[in-house]
Phi, psi and omega in degrees: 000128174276152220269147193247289196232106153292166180214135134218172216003072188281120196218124167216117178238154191259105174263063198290157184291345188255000185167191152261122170281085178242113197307296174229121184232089160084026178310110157271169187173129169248130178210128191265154188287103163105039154267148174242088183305104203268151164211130204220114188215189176259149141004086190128329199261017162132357195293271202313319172323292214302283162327302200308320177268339170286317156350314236012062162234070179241137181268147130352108358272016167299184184162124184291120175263322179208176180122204175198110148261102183267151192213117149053032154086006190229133165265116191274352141285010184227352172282170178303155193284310171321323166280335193281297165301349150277344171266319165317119187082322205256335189245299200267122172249177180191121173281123178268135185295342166224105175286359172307319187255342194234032170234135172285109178297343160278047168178148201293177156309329201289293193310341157284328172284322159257028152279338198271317186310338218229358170277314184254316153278173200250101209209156214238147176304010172247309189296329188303298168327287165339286179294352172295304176326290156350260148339310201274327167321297190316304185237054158097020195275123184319326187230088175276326207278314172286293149346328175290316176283004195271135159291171179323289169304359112331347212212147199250155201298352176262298169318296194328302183304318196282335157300293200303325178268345142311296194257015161271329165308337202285353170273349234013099186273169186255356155219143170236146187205118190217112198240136190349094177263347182244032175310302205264347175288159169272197183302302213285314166301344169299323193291321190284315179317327197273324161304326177295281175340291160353263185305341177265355174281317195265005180261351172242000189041064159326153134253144181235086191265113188252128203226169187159167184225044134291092163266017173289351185269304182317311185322328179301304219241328169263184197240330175216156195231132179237103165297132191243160138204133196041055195066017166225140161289118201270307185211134178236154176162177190296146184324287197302322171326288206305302182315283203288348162209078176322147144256338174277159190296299177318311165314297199288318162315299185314308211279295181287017195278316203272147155327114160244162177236100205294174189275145196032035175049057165269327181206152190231165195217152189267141184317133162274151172263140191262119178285138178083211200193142160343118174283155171319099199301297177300355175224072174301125173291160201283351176248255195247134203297327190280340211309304202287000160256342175307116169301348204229025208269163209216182177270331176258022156278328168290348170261359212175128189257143200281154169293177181257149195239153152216079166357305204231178158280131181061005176247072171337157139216143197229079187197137155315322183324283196277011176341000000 
């Protein structure tokens, strides 16, 4: 499959009275075209940043430091804020984890989707209209035509999402970025949302860079896994790998994390847990960022953060374990 989005050293730091943040330090990430990518970490460690800058919408005080994001042969750090804005939203779209705060509450739904439609394409305000319905049908909403007029807060946290993913399709872009679009929902509509995704990834031929720190969600839906932690990617490689033989120790906490329902309830076993917590961003330890929670920790993990290895074929790791 030819390549959609290159990433390389991707560095965005946050510049504070108390320090440097750097938020994503030197990220690499590939997403090939009508492929879905998971990029998957706990709270803190760099997921949302990361979209946020193949965007170029990281705010004050952040601030993109080096790298390359290549899209369709164009480095989207070196084009124009003007040029950058015709591909936002319009090749690259991007769904948000709470559609609550990034749906305008002055204005119905219908009239945003097609503000967006009529920002990019040349379209008369009926044709707009039109493809607005049109959209809110395509994903599932029941009533569309009475949806088109409804404000945000009229609509329940799933109809909300299912707006946003209307109006993330309406240009038909050529990436989709869905930073924890099923965060705020409960199961069963997460379940349904996710399915919704799918199907509008093979019916627009999508790309998906999905990102979120389920990996029980990734398992569903990608195809390859970028585990981040604390601004970096510590291991990626294909779904079925990472799942049947984690190798960084953190990859294996996550993977034993999740819930399961063991066969015929014959024994239920307590969840295992990754111990301690996310270190300090600003005061980062001098070797590898996991060593103070690692079970499997070495001396020369406090001296150095290891380089990338590869174990396996197509099977990263960033862990002294495999030198």
């Amino acid at each position: 499959m030819v390549s959609l989005v290159d990433i390389h050293n991707l560095k965005t730091h946050f510049f504070t009275s108390e320090g440097i943040l750097k938020a994503v330090d030197g990220v690499k990430l590939c997403v090939k075209k009508g492929e879905t990518i998971g990029l998957v970490g706990e709270s803190g460690c760099g997921k949302s940043v990361a979209s946020l800058s193949i965007m170029r919408l990281v705010s004050s005080p952040g601030k993109i430091i080096s790298g390359k994001i290549q899209f369709n042969n164009k480095d989207l750090l070196k084009i124009s804020e003007s040029d950058m804005r015709k591909i936002r939203g319009n090749e690259i779209s991007m769904i948000f984890q709470e559609p609550m705060t990034s749906l305008n509450p002055v204005f119905t739904v219908g009239d945003q989707i097609v503000e967006t439609i009529k920002l990019h394409k040349n379209y008369h305000k009926k044709e707009a209209k039109d493809l607005t319905i049109n959209l809110l049908e395509l994903v599932r909403i029941p009533n569309p035509m009475k949806t088109f007029g409804d404000y945000p807060h009229q609509l329940s946290g799933g109809m909300r999402q299912r707006v946003m993913i209307a109006m993330a399709l309406s240009c038909n872009p050529e990436l989709l970025i869905a930073d924890e679009p099923t965060t705020a929902l409960d199961v069963t509509i997460q379940e349904k949302i996710l399915k919704l995704l799918e199907s509008m990834k093979e019916k627009f031929g999508l790309s998906v860079l999905f990102i979120t720190h389920d990996l029980g969600i990734i398992a569903q839906i990608a195809q390859k896994i970028n585990v981040m932690y604390i601004g970096k990617i510590i291991e990626s490689g294909p779904v079925t790998d990472i799942f049947a033989n984690p190798l960084h120790p953190y990859t294996q906490g996550l993977i034993h994390s999740i819930p399961s329902i063991e066969k015929n309830n014959v024994k239920t076993k307590r969840l295992k847990t990754i111990g301690g917590a996310l270190p300090d961003p600003l005061k980062l330890p001098e070797g590898c960022f996991f060593e103070p929670r690692c079970n499997l920790k070495m001396d020369v993990c406090k001296e150095s953060f290891p380089d990338e290895t590869f174990p396996e074929k197509n099977h990263c790791v960033r862990c002294h374990l495999y030198r």
